[in-house]
Amino acid sequence: MLDYKLLEALATVMECGGFERAGEALGLSQSAVSQRIRALEIRLGQPVLVRHPTLAPTPAGQRLLNHLQQVRLLERDLSTALPTLETASPRLRIALNADSLVTWWATAIGDYCRQAGALLDLVIEDQDVGLKRLRDGDVAACLCANPQPIAGARCIPLGRMTYLPLATPDYIDRHFPDGPGEAAFRHAPAIIYGPHDQLQHRFLARCGYHGPFPYHLCPSSEGFLRLARAGLGYGMIPRMQVEERLATGELASVAPGEVLEVPLYWHFWRHSGSLLAGLTTQLEAVELS
Amino acid sequence: MLDYKLLEALATVMECGGFERAGEALGLSQSAVSQRIRALEIRLGQPVLVRHPTLAPTPAGQRLLNHLQQVRLLERDLSTALPTLETASPRLRIALNADSLVTWWATAIGDYCRQAGALLDLVIEDQDVGLKRLRDGDVAACLCANPQPIAGARCIPLGRMTYLPLATPDYIDRHFPDGPGEAAFRHAPAIIYGPHDQLQHRFLARCGYHGPFPYHLCPSSEGFLRLARAGLGYGMIPRMQVEERLATGELASVAPGEVLEVPLYWHFWRHSGSLLAGLTTQLEAVELS
């Protein structure tokens, strides 16, 4: 049997981002935490974490963290059956796309998590990295646009989010005086979430434009919207995020009628207890738009 | 003299996140991009990038990127004096804290960047990582809470952002029926931005509480606010972000009268041309609260 104190020390070092803070959280000295990590590495015969360039688990350490999270989720079910056990509520580690987090996510799962006493550990990742984290066991579930299921996990379609190419009316007057077209697309600054964000490219391709274009990079959904509202550029924004601003006319489409739809899928470990199953039931009831 | 075509190939590979997309952006084949990177590595006698675990510049590659950005900024000034040169607008790479990006940042710099035709490449980092990026030359400027100047950079104080410990009134009724105190702090779920976020700990220490507490982790300013609004927890939120929600009573303080103030400093390279100098003038005029 594994010594779960050692695994918990590893998990706490990762959660707290360091040995000293992990010691504080566990009520141990920093050197006691180090000793537990070393004991784990001796038992395993290889390192469980690296300190450089940033503190991170090794692949073996990640497997242990994955295992610990599954055990914690199962313990939670056990303590529902045997309430006097009083196990601590496990933190549910979930990777999700930034746009869901700033729109429908909290409303959809809020009541359930509150009633279940679930604590969340959210990680923002684009789809491929999120699924890799699920495969590596770093997260228990992943919300993303990729429908490809992972071995050992289930995958459920949740619907589609609609994106519109939006800017302020003033910006549209300046950069799109003749509507969408090559001349405008070549010179109008766009906003892109990051190097892997393909929504802007997909939008331009639909409009028949394949050339270069100037753009700002802003890896924050809300920051992205703020740049658009400040008239710095136009960009693909979820309709759900700006319903009111479209109604008041603060933002408008640079190409009325053009929309992009992005499907969302919920990937989650099988056999991980009732907390994840309950959360999944909540998500299945969501109506995206 | 350096061959700047090679440096531009390196910069484009990093910006686009890959060789194929860099080729598309530069109008070159993928193998022509690889050849340029190889030529740069031969000239330098060492690698300029690594492909695993993720595509990233080596320290030497980072120095080259830094140098290229400085040259681009200086070229921009030259093209203002000699407009027929028609150099492309450089992208200004800036590290900043997430809370500034979702509150005052875009409004403060919007007009200036639009008029100057500046494109932004924003990177969200907490203070120490942001300053490290400035020291490494990965960003041209950094907005953070750390007043410690970096060699070669100037540092200007911009004022303070005020944080309040906020939750929904319903949450406060449930978890703080007798006001703030040890019993409430021990059991009420908090929300924390990430392992390095010390605001919640500082708030609790001010209230005289030093014990453990349950918390959600949410590394998104807007997502953080959404979790609080959904009643999942309480957390330290910038007053600027929620002025309206405080007025309507949607959110309220769990410890009325308790505030934390976080100073902000603008660090930027000296001698990097008028674009950064102009942006700095805009930021000096900001009135935080």
mmCIF file of N, CA, C and O in Angstrom, chain A residues 14-17 21 25 91 101-107 109-111 113-114 118-124 170 174 189 195-196 198 212-220 222-223 226-227 230-232, chain B residues 14-17 21 25 91 101-103 105-107 109-111 113-114 118-124 170 174 189 195-196 198 212-220 222-223 226-227 230-232 241:
data_model
loop_
_atom_site.group_PDB
_atom_site.id
_atom_site.type_symbol
_atom_site.label_atom_id
_atom_site.label_comp_id
_atom_site.label_asym_id
_atom_site.label_seq_id
_atom_site.Cartn_x
_atom_site.Cartn_y
_atom_site.Cartn_z
ATOM 1 N N MET A 14 2.691 21.167 -5.074
ATOM 2 C CA MET A 14 2.249 21.645 -6.390
ATOM 3 C C MET A 14 1.141 22.700 -6.243
ATOM 4 O O MET A 14 1.169 23.726 -6.899
ATOM 5 N N GLU A 15 0.192 22.434 -5.376
ATOM 6 C CA GLU A 15 -0.927 23.364 -5.203
ATOM 7 C C GLU A 15 -0.463 24.710 -4.655
ATOM 8 O O GLU A 15 -0.969 25.750 -5.049
ATOM 9 N N CYS A 16 0.499 24.658 -3.720
ATOM 10 C CA CYS A 16 0.936 25.890 -3.064
ATOM 11 C C CYS A 16 2.071 26.559 -3.828
ATOM 12 O O CYS A 16 2.444 27.687 -3.514
ATOM 13 N N GLY A 17 2.662 25.834 -4.788
ATOM 14 C CA GLY A 17 3.731 26.427 -5.588
ATOM 15 C C GLY A 17 5.052 26.542 -4.845
ATOM 16 O O GLY A 17 5.856 27.403 -5.162
ATOM 17 N N ARG A 21 5.477 27.178 1.530
ATOM 18 C CA ARG A 21 4.027 27.368 1.661
ATOM 19 C C ARG A 21 3.324 26.034 1.887
ATOM 20 O O ARG A 21 2.325 25.963 2.608
ATOM 21 N N ALA A 25 0.781 25.055 4.892
ATOM 22 C CA ALA A 25 -0.552 24.492 4.670
ATOM 23 C C ALA A 25 -0.732 23.184 5.421
ATOM 24 O O ALA A 25 -1.822 22.877 5.905
ATOM 25 N N ARG A 91 -10.552 18.812 -4.155
ATOM 26 C CA ARG A 91 -10.649 19.882 -5.152
ATOM 27 C C ARG A 91 -10.715 19.222 -6.533
ATOM 28 O O ARG A 91 -9.898 18.364 -6.855
ATOM 29 N N LEU A 101 -15.523 30.053 -19.323
ATOM 30 C CA LEU A 101 -15.362 30.524 -17.945
ATOM 31 C C LEU A 101 -15.931 31.937 -17.756
ATOM 32 O O LEU A 101 -16.476 32.242 -16.700
ATOM 33 N N VAL A 102 -15.830 32.799 -18.749
ATOM 34 C CA VAL A 102 -16.333 34.163 -18.569
ATOM 35 C C VAL A 102 -17.775 34.308 -19.041
ATOM 36 O O VAL A 102 -18.293 35.432 -19.068
ATOM 37 N N THR A 103 -18.428 33.194 -19.431
ATOM 38 C CA THR A 103 -19.834 33.327 -19.842
ATOM 39 C C THR A 103 -20.722 32.405 -19.001
ATOM 40 O O THR A 103 -21.138 32.798 -17.921
ATOM 41 N N TRP A 104 -20.959 31.181 -19.433
ATOM 42 C CA TRP A 104 -22.022 30.367 -18.847
ATOM 43 C C TRP A 104 -21.578 29.440 -17.728
ATOM 44 O O TRP A 104 -22.403 28.925 -16.982
ATOM 45 N N TRP A 105 -20.280 29.175 -17.599
ATOM 46 C CA TRP A 105 -19.797 28.102 -16.722
ATOM 47 C C TRP A 105 -20.267 28.218 -15.269
ATOM 48 O O TRP A 105 -20.860 27.292 -14.704
ATOM 49 N N ALA A 106 -19.990 29.366 -14.627
ATOM 50 C CA ALA A 106 -20.259 29.493 -13.180
ATOM 51 C C ALA A 106 -21.749 29.362 -12.889
ATOM 52 O O ALA A 106 -22.151 28.735 -11.906
ATOM 53 N N THR A 107 -22.580 29.941 -13.745
ATOM 54 C CA THR A 107 -24.025 29.838 -13.534
ATOM 55 C C THR A 107 -24.486 28.386 -13.652
ATOM 56 O O THR A 107 -25.351 27.935 -12.893
ATOM 57 N N ILE A 109 -22.841 25.529 -13.107
ATOM 58 C CA ILE A 109 -22.414 24.538 -12.107
ATOM 59 C C ILE A 109 -22.474 25.083 -10.671
ATOM 60 O O ILE A 109 -22.222 24.349 -9.718
ATOM 61 N N GLY A 110 -22.820 26.392 -10.527
ATOM 62 C CA GLY A 110 -22.749 27.027 -9.211
ATOM 63 C C GLY A 110 -23.564 26.329 -8.139
ATOM 64 O O GLY A 110 -23.022 25.928 -7.106
ATOM 65 N N ASP A 111 -24.865 26.155 -8.383
ATOM 66 C CA ASP A 111 -25.735 25.567 -7.360
ATOM 67 C C ASP A 111 -25.263 24.173 -6.972
ATOM 68 O O ASP A 111 -25.211 23.817 -5.791
ATOM 69 N N CYS A 113 -22.242 22.721 -7.246
ATOM 70 C CA CYS A 113 -20.975 22.678 -6.497
ATOM 71 C C CYS A 113 -21.175 23.165 -5.061
ATOM 72 O O CYS A 113 -20.560 22.665 -4.125
ATOM 73 N N ARG A 114 -22.022 24.166 -4.902
ATOM 74 C CA ARG A 114 -22.287 24.702 -3.570
ATOM 75 C C ARG A 114 -22.933 23.624 -2.709
ATOM 76 O O ARG A 114 -22.515 23.385 -1.574
ATOM 77 N N ALA A 118 -18.283 21.066 -3.274
ATOM 78 C CA ALA A 118 -17.114 20.801 -4.116
ATOM 79 C C ALA A 118 -16.263 22.056 -4.251
ATOM 80 O O ALA A 118 -16.792 23.154 -4.412
ATOM 81 N N LEU A 119 -14.959 21.895 -4.188
ATOM 82 C CA LEU A 119 -14.033 22.992 -4.468
ATOM 83 C C LEU A 119 -13.437 22.771 -5.854
ATOM 84 O O LEU A 119 -13.120 21.644 -6.232
ATOM 85 N N LEU A 120 -13.302 23.849 -6.608
ATOM 86 C CA LEU A 120 -12.829 23.742 -7.989
ATOM 87 C C LEU A 120 -11.390 24.215 -8.098
ATOM 88 O O LEU A 120 -10.974 25.152 -7.412
ATOM 89 N N ASP A 121 -10.649 23.568 -8.968
ATOM 90 C CA ASP A 121 -9.306 24.021 -9.336
ATOM 91 C C ASP A 121 -9.325 24.133 -10.856
ATOM 92 O O ASP A 121 -9.193 23.143 -11.566
ATOM 93 N N LEU A 122 -9.564 25.347 -11.332
ATOM 94 C CA LEU A 122 -9.781 25.555 -12.767
ATOM 95 C C LEU A 122 -8.464 25.886 -13.460
ATOM 96 O O LEU A 122 -7.634 26.628 -12.933
ATOM 97 N N VAL A 123 -8.298 25.330 -14.638
ATOM 98 C CA VAL A 123 -7.103 25.552 -15.450
ATOM 99 C C VAL A 123 -7.594 26.003 -16.817
ATOM 100 O O VAL A 123 -8.445 25.348 -17.406
ATOM 101 N N ILE A 124 -7.081 27.131 -17.295
ATOM 102 C CA ILE A 124 -7.527 27.621 -18.597
ATOM 103 C C ILE A 124 -6.572 27.131 -19.673
ATOM 104 O O ILE A 124 -5.372 27.396 -19.611
ATOM 105 N N ASP A 170 -17.746 53.188 -34.172
ATOM 106 C CA ASP A 170 -16.729 54.136 -34.600
ATOM 107 C C ASP A 170 -15.588 53.422 -35.336
ATOM 108 O O ASP A 170 -15.116 53.880 -36.387
ATOM 109 N N ARG A 174 -14.405 53.756 -39.353
ATOM 110 C CA ARG A 174 -13.046 54.086 -39.762
ATOM 111 C C ARG A 174 -12.420 53.016 -40.651
ATOM 112 O O ARG A 174 -11.770 53.319 -41.645
ATOM 113 N N PRO A 189 -6.759 46.530 -37.752
ATOM 114 C CA PRO A 189 -6.177 45.688 -36.695
ATOM 115 C C PRO A 189 -7.218 44.749 -36.093
ATOM 116 O O PRO A 189 -8.308 45.192 -35.708
ATOM 117 N N PRO A 195 -1.299 32.653 -30.228
ATOM 118 C CA PRO A 195 -0.814 32.091 -31.492
ATOM 119 C C PRO A 195 -1.642 30.896 -31.985
ATOM 120 O O PRO A 195 -1.695 30.637 -33.176
ATOM 121 N N HIS A 196 -2.306 30.167 -31.072
ATOM 122 C CA HIS A 196 -3.052 28.986 -31.499
ATOM 123 C C HIS A 196 -4.514 29.294 -31.810
ATOM 124 O O HIS A 196 -5.275 28.411 -32.186
ATOM 125 N N GLN A 198 -7.424 30.143 -33.871
ATOM 126 C CA GLN A 198 -7.659 30.097 -35.315
ATOM 127 C C GLN A 198 -8.993 30.734 -35.718
ATOM 128 O O GLN A 198 -9.351 30.737 -36.893
ATOM 129 N N PRO A 212 -2.200 38.566 -45.275
ATOM 130 C CA PRO A 212 -1.766 38.979 -43.945
ATOM 131 C C PRO A 212 -2.677 40.076 -43.380
ATOM 132 O O PRO A 212 -3.392 40.746 -44.140
ATOM 133 N N PHE A 213 -2.662 40.243 -42.095
ATOM 134 C CA PHE A 213 -3.449 41.306 -41.452
ATOM 135 C C PHE A 213 -2.782 41.678 -40.136
ATOM 136 O O PHE A 213 -2.138 40.828 -39.508
ATOM 137 N N PRO A 214 -2.913 42.946 -39.711
ATOM 138 C CA PRO A 214 -2.307 43.349 -38.433
ATOM 139 C C PRO A 214 -3.176 42.891 -37.259
ATOM 140 O O PRO A 214 -4.392 42.794 -37.405
ATOM 141 N N TYR A 215 -2.550 42.571 -36.162
ATOM 142 C CA TYR A 215 -3.357 42.138 -35.012
ATOM 143 C C TYR A 215 -2.661 42.400 -33.682
ATOM 144 O O TYR A 215 -1.442 42.438 -33.597
ATOM 145 N N HIS A 216 -3.490 42.599 -32.650
ATOM 146 C CA HIS A 216 -3.061 42.609 -31.258
ATOM 147 C C HIS A 216 -3.176 41.184 -30.709
ATOM 148 O O HIS A 216 -4.062 40.442 -31.121
ATOM 149 N N LEU A 217 -2.325 40.855 -29.744
ATOM 150 C CA LEU A 217 -2.440 39.576 -29.050
ATOM 151 C C LEU A 217 -2.882 39.844 -27.615
ATOM 152 O O LEU A 217 -2.265 40.648 -26.914
ATOM 153 N N CYS A 218 -3.955 39.170 -27.179
ATOM 154 C CA CYS A 218 -4.455 39.393 -25.817
ATOM 155 C C CYS A 218 -5.032 38.101 -25.246
ATOM 156 O O CYS A 218 -6.163 37.740 -25.559
ATOM 157 N N PRO A 219 -4.262 37.404 -24.400
ATOM 158 C CA PRO A 219 -4.678 36.088 -23.905
ATOM 159 C C PRO A 219 -5.605 36.173 -22.701
ATOM 160 O O PRO A 219 -5.372 35.539 -21.687
ATOM 161 N N SER A 220 -6.684 36.970 -22.789
ATOM 162 C CA SER A 220 -7.678 37.091 -21.711
ATOM 163 C C SER A 220 -9.004 37.403 -22.375
ATOM 164 O O SER A 220 -9.094 38.367 -23.141
ATOM 165 N N GLU A 222 -11.795 38.567 -21.178
ATOM 166 C CA GLU A 222 -12.350 39.852 -20.784
ATOM 167 C C GLU A 222 -11.462 40.992 -21.288
ATOM 168 O O GLU A 222 -11.959 42.023 -21.742
ATOM 169 N N GLY A 223 -10.136 40.811 -21.250
ATOM 170 C CA GLY A 223 -9.210 41.810 -21.784
ATOM 171 C C GLY A 223 -9.430 42.022 -23.274
ATOM 172 O O GLY A 223 -9.390 43.151 -23.767
ATOM 173 N N ARG A 226 -12.317 44.154 -23.678
ATOM 174 C CA ARG A 226 -11.973 45.544 -23.311
ATOM 175 C C ARG A 226 -11.221 46.239 -24.444
ATOM 176 O O ARG A 226 -11.452 47.416 -24.703
ATOM 177 N N LEU A 227 -10.300 45.542 -25.104
ATOM 178 C CA LEU A 227 -9.581 46.148 -26.224
ATOM 179 C C LEU A 227 -10.557 46.496 -27.345
ATOM 180 O O LEU A 227 -10.473 47.574 -27.943
ATOM 181 N N ALA A 230 -12.492 49.519 -26.421
ATOM 182 C CA ALA A 230 -11.688 50.745 -26.470
ATOM 183 C C ALA A 230 -11.353 51.138 -27.911
ATOM 184 O O ALA A 230 -10.623 52.098 -28.142
ATOM 185 N N GLY A 231 -11.889 50.392 -28.883
ATOM 186 C CA GLY A 231 -11.701 50.767 -30.283
ATOM 187 C C GLY A 231 -10.343 50.406 -30.848
ATOM 188 O O GLY A 231 -9.922 50.949 -31.871
ATOM 189 N N LEU A 232 -9.634 49.457 -30.204
ATOM 190 C CA LEU A 232 -8.296 49.106 -30.676
ATOM 191 C C LEU A 232 -8.304 48.082 -31.801
ATOM 192 O O LEU A 232 -7.319 47.941 -32.517
ATOM 193 N N MET B 14 8.037 32.161 -33.357
ATOM 194 C CA MET B 14 7.557 32.284 -31.976
ATOM 195 C C MET B 14 6.163 32.895 -31.935
ATOM 196 O O MET B 14 5.284 32.421 -31.229
ATOM 197 N N GLU B 15 5.949 33.937 -32.716
ATOM 198 C CA GLU B 15 4.646 34.604 -32.702
ATOM 199 C C GLU B 15 3.541 33.691 -33.213
ATOM 200 O O GLU B 15 2.431 33.709 -32.702
ATOM 201 N N CYS B 16 3.849 32.902 -34.248
ATOM 202 C CA CYS B 16 2.826 32.055 -34.866
ATOM 203 C C CYS B 16 2.735 30.705 -34.182
ATOM 204 O O CYS B 16 1.815 29.941 -34.466
ATOM 205 N N GLY B 17 3.698 30.384 -33.323
ATOM 206 C CA GLY B 17 3.641 29.117 -32.604
ATOM 207 C C GLY B 17 3.991 27.917 -33.470
ATOM 208 O O GLY B 17 3.558 26.812 -33.173
ATOM 209 N N ARG B 21 2.921 27.737 -39.799
ATOM 210 C CA ARG B 21 2.183 28.999 -39.758
ATOM 211 C C ARG B 21 3.106 30.187 -39.992
ATOM 212 O O ARG B 21 2.714 31.174 -40.612
ATOM 213 N N ALA B 25 2.747 33.127 -42.785
ATOM 214 C CA ALA B 25 2.781 34.558 -42.461
ATOM 215 C C ALA B 25 3.849 35.282 -43.276
ATOM 216 O O ALA B 25 3.667 36.442 -43.664
ATOM 217 N N ARG B 91 5.006 45.291 -32.985
ATOM 218 C CA ARG B 91 4.082 44.897 -31.920
ATOM 219 C C ARG B 91 4.793 45.117 -30.592
ATOM 220 O O ARG B 91 5.932 44.691 -30.407
ATOM 221 N N LEU B 101 -5.766 44.465 -16.705
ATOM 222 C CA LEU B 101 -6.266 44.226 -18.066
ATOM 223 C C LEU B 101 -7.799 44.212 -18.112
ATOM 224 O O LEU B 101 -8.389 44.668 -19.087
ATOM 225 N N VAL B 102 -8.460 43.701 -17.070
ATOM 226 C CA VAL B 102 -9.923 43.644 -17.109
ATOM 227 C C VAL B 102 -10.566 44.883 -16.493
ATOM 228 O O VAL B 102 -11.793 44.921 -16.347
ATOM 229 N N THR B 103 -9.755 45.898 -16.120
ATOM 230 C CA THR B 103 -10.372 47.114 -15.570
ATOM 231 C C THR B 103 -9.945 48.342 -16.384
ATOM 232 O O THR B 103 -10.557 48.637 -17.403
ATOM 233 N N TRP B 105 -6.944 49.287 -18.028
ATOM 234 C CA TRP B 105 -5.850 49.307 -19.005
ATOM 235 C C TRP B 105 -6.282 49.789 -20.404
ATOM 236 O O TRP B 105 -5.716 50.734 -20.963
ATOM 237 N N ALA B 106 -7.293 49.132 -20.993
ATOM 238 C CA ALA B 106 -7.653 49.427 -22.388
ATOM 239 C C ALA B 106 -8.136 50.868 -22.549
ATOM 240 O O ALA B 106 -7.809 51.538 -23.532
ATOM 241 N N THR B 107 -8.892 51.354 -21.578
ATOM 242 C CA THR B 107 -9.381 52.731 -21.651
ATOM 243 C C THR B 107 -8.211 53.720 -21.585
ATOM 244 O O THR B 107 -8.199 54.725 -22.284
ATOM 245 N N ILE B 109 -5.016 53.362 -22.467
ATOM 246 C CA ILE B 109 -4.038 53.413 -23.569
ATOM 247 C C ILE B 109 -4.699 53.358 -24.949
ATOM 248 O O ILE B 109 -4.020 53.489 -25.962
ATOM 249 N N GLY B 110 -6.032 53.177 -24.963
ATOM 250 C CA GLY B 110 -6.723 52.951 -26.237
ATOM 251 C C GLY B 110 -6.497 54.050 -27.269
ATOM 252 O O GLY B 110 -6.038 53.781 -28.387
ATOM 253 N N ASP B 111 -6.813 55.292 -26.911
ATOM 254 C CA ASP B 111 -6.708 56.388 -27.880
ATOM 255 C C ASP B 111 -5.283 56.522 -28.402
ATOM 256 O O ASP B 111 -5.059 56.685 -29.599
ATOM 257 N N CYS B 113 -2.769 54.287 -28.517
ATOM 258 C CA CYS B 113 -2.319 53.192 -29.382
ATOM 259 C C CYS B 113 -2.978 53.275 -30.754
ATOM 260 O O CYS B 113 -2.364 52.978 -31.772
ATOM 261 N N ARG B 114 -4.245 53.684 -30.770
ATOM 262 C CA ARG B 114 -4.965 53.801 -32.035
ATOM 263 C C ARG B 114 -4.301 54.866 -32.903
ATOM 264 O O ARG B 114 -4.035 54.652 -34.084
ATOM 265 N N ALA B 118 -0.105 51.554 -32.948
ATOM 266 C CA ALA B 118 0.660 50.527 -32.236
ATOM 267 C C ALA B 118 -0.157 49.249 -32.110
ATOM 268 O O ALA B 118 -1.350 49.300 -31.837
ATOM 269 N N LEU B 119 0.493 48.121 -32.310
ATOM 270 C CA LEU B 119 -0.142 46.831 -32.055
ATOM 271 C C LEU B 119 0.418 46.279 -30.755
ATOM 272 O O LEU B 119 1.615 46.394 -30.479
ATOM 273 N N LEU B 120 -0.449 45.692 -29.950
ATOM 274 C CA LEU B 120 -0.037 45.193 -28.636
ATOM 275 C C LEU B 120 0.091 43.678 -28.629
ATOM 276 O O LEU B 120 -0.677 42.980 -29.285
ATOM 277 N N ASP B 121 1.054 43.195 -27.881
ATOM 278 C CA ASP B 121 1.192 41.760 -27.624
ATOM 279 C C ASP B 121 1.225 41.634 -26.099
ATOM 280 O O ASP B 121 2.256 41.834 -25.474
ATOM 281 N N LEU B 122 0.063 41.349 -25.523
ATOM 282 C CA LEU B 122 -0.057 41.372 -24.066
ATOM 283 C C LEU B 122 0.202 39.993 -23.474
ATOM 284 O O LEU B 122 -0.215 38.977 -24.027
ATOM 285 N N VAL B 123 0.890 39.981 -22.359
ATOM 286 C CA VAL B 123 1.223 38.749 -21.659
ATOM 287 C C VAL B 123 0.747 38.931 -20.223
ATOM 288 O O VAL B 123 1.086 39.932 -19.588
ATOM 289 N N ILE B 124 -0.044 37.995 -19.719
ATOM 290 C CA ILE B 124 -0.536 38.123 -18.348
ATOM 291 C C ILE B 124 0.386 37.375 -17.407
ATOM 292 O O ILE B 124 0.599 36.179 -17.567
ATOM 293 N N ASP B 170 -26.425 36.516 -0.247
ATOM 294 C CA ASP B 170 -26.878 35.185 0.140
ATOM 295 C C ASP B 170 -25.713 34.369 0.711
ATOM 296 O O ASP B 170 -25.853 33.694 1.743
ATOM 297 N N ARG B 174 -25.176 32.913 4.604
ATOM 298 C CA ARG B 174 -24.921 31.503 4.899
ATOM 299 C C ARG B 174 -23.606 31.290 5.647
ATOM 300 O O ARG B 174 -23.551 30.513 6.602
ATOM 301 N N PRO B 189 -15.766 28.810 1.808
ATOM 302 C CA PRO B 189 -14.872 28.669 0.648
ATOM 303 C C PRO B 189 -14.472 30.037 0.092
ATOM 304 O O PRO B 189 -15.327 30.895 -0.154
ATOM 305 N N PRO B 195 -1.655 29.720 -7.072
ATOM 306 C CA PRO B 195 -0.820 29.411 -5.910
ATOM 307 C C PRO B 195 0.006 30.614 -5.428
ATOM 308 O O PRO B 195 0.348 30.680 -4.257
ATOM 309 N N HIS B 196 0.323 31.559 -6.327
ATOM 310 C CA HIS B 196 1.160 32.684 -5.908
ATOM 311 C C HIS B 196 0.348 33.882 -5.427
ATOM 312 O O HIS B 196 0.902 34.899 -5.038
ATOM 313 N N GLN B 198 -1.338 36.072 -3.043
ATOM 314 C CA GLN B 198 -1.248 36.223 -1.590
ATOM 315 C C GLN B 198 -2.303 37.169 -1.026
ATOM 316 O O GLN B 198 -2.330 37.427 0.178
ATOM 317 N N PRO B 212 -5.977 27.233 8.323
ATOM 318 C CA PRO B 212 -6.320 26.760 6.978
ATOM 319 C C PRO B 212 -7.727 27.215 6.581
ATOM 320 O O PRO B 212 -8.534 27.577 7.437
ATOM 321 N N PHE B 213 -8.001 27.214 5.300
ATOM 322 C CA PHE B 213 -9.344 27.564 4.813
ATOM 323 C C PHE B 213 -9.563 26.899 3.466
ATOM 324 O O PHE B 213 -8.606 26.671 2.717
ATOM 325 N N PRO B 214 -10.821 26.549 3.140
ATOM 326 C CA PRO B 214 -11.087 25.916 1.841
ATOM 327 C C PRO B 214 -11.101 26.972 0.742
ATOM 328 O O PRO B 214 -11.465 28.120 0.987
ATOM 329 N N TYR B 215 -10.673 26.583 -0.436
ATOM 330 C CA TYR B 215 -10.696 27.564 -1.522
ATOM 331 C C TYR B 215 -10.809 26.914 -2.898
ATOM 332 O O TYR B 215 -10.387 25.779 -3.106
ATOM 333 N N HIS B 216 -11.395 27.672 -3.820
ATOM 334 C CA HIS B 216 -11.374 27.364 -5.249
ATOM 335 C C HIS B 216 -10.166 28.065 -5.861
ATOM 336 O O HIS B 216 -9.782 29.150 -5.422
ATOM 337 N N LEU B 217 -9.624 27.479 -6.933
ATOM 338 C CA LEU B 217 -8.561 28.131 -7.696
ATOM 339 C C LEU B 217 -9.115 28.526 -9.057
ATOM 340 O O LEU B 217 -9.681 27.685 -9.764
ATOM 341 N N CYS B 218 -8.957 29.789 -9.440
ATOM 342 C CA CYS B 218 -9.483 30.254 -10.724
ATOM 343 C C CYS B 218 -8.569 31.328 -11.318
ATOM 344 O O CYS B 218 -8.626 32.486 -10.918
ATOM 345 N N PRO B 219 -7.722 30.940 -12.287
ATOM 346 C CA PRO B 219 -6.728 31.873 -12.812
ATOM 347 C C PRO B 219 -7.273 32.773 -13.916
ATOM 348 O O PRO B 219 -6.693 32.878 -14.985
ATOM 349 N N SER B 220 -8.406 33.444 -13.679
ATOM 350 C CA SER B 220 -8.995 34.375 -14.642
ATOM 351 C C SER B 220 -9.729 35.425 -13.831
ATOM 352 O O SER B 220 -10.572 35.087 -12.996
ATOM 353 N N GLU B 222 -11.987 37.621 -14.674
ATOM 354 C CA GLU B 222 -13.413 37.657 -14.936
ATOM 355 C C GLU B 222 -14.075 36.362 -14.454
ATOM 356 O O GLU B 222 -15.171 36.384 -13.889
ATOM 357 N N GLY B 223 -13.382 35.222 -14.632
ATOM 358 C CA GLY B 223 -13.899 33.948 -14.138
ATOM 359 C C GLY B 223 -14.037 33.968 -12.618
ATOM 360 O O GLY B 223 -15.013 33.459 -12.052
ATOM 361 N N ARG B 226 -17.079 35.759 -11.779
ATOM 362 C CA ARG B 226 -18.254 34.924 -12.097
ATOM 363 C C ARG B 226 -18.499 33.888 -10.999
ATOM 364 O O ARG B 226 -19.631 33.626 -10.635
ATOM 365 N N LEU B 227 -17.431 33.278 -10.479
ATOM 366 C CA LEU B 227 -17.601 32.299 -9.397
ATOM 367 C C LEU B 227 -18.194 32.985 -8.167
ATOM 368 O O LEU B 227 -19.098 32.448 -7.516
ATOM 369 N N ALA B 230 -21.808 33.648 -8.705
ATOM 370 C CA ALA B 230 -22.618 32.423 -8.657
ATOM 371 C C ALA B 230 -22.714 31.870 -7.234
ATOM 372 O O ALA B 230 -23.297 30.814 -7.019
ATOM 373 N N GLY B 231 -22.125 32.581 -6.262
ATOM 374 C CA GLY B 231 -22.267 32.173 -4.866
ATOM 375 C C GLY B 231 -21.351 31.032 -4.449
ATOM 376 O O GLY B 231 -21.590 30.384 -3.439
ATOM 377 N N LEU B 232 -20.277 30.791 -5.229
ATOM 378 C CA LEU B 232 -19.395 29.669 -4.913
ATOM 379 C C LEU B 232 -18.357 30.014 -3.853
ATOM 380 O O LEU B 232 -17.775 29.120 -3.240
ATOM 381 N N GLN B 241 -13.520 46.883 -10.624
ATOM 382 C CA GLN B 241 -14.145 45.867 -11.473
ATOM 383 C C GLN B 241 -15.623 45.691 -11.149
ATOM 384 O O GLN B 241 -16.372 45.131 -11.954
#
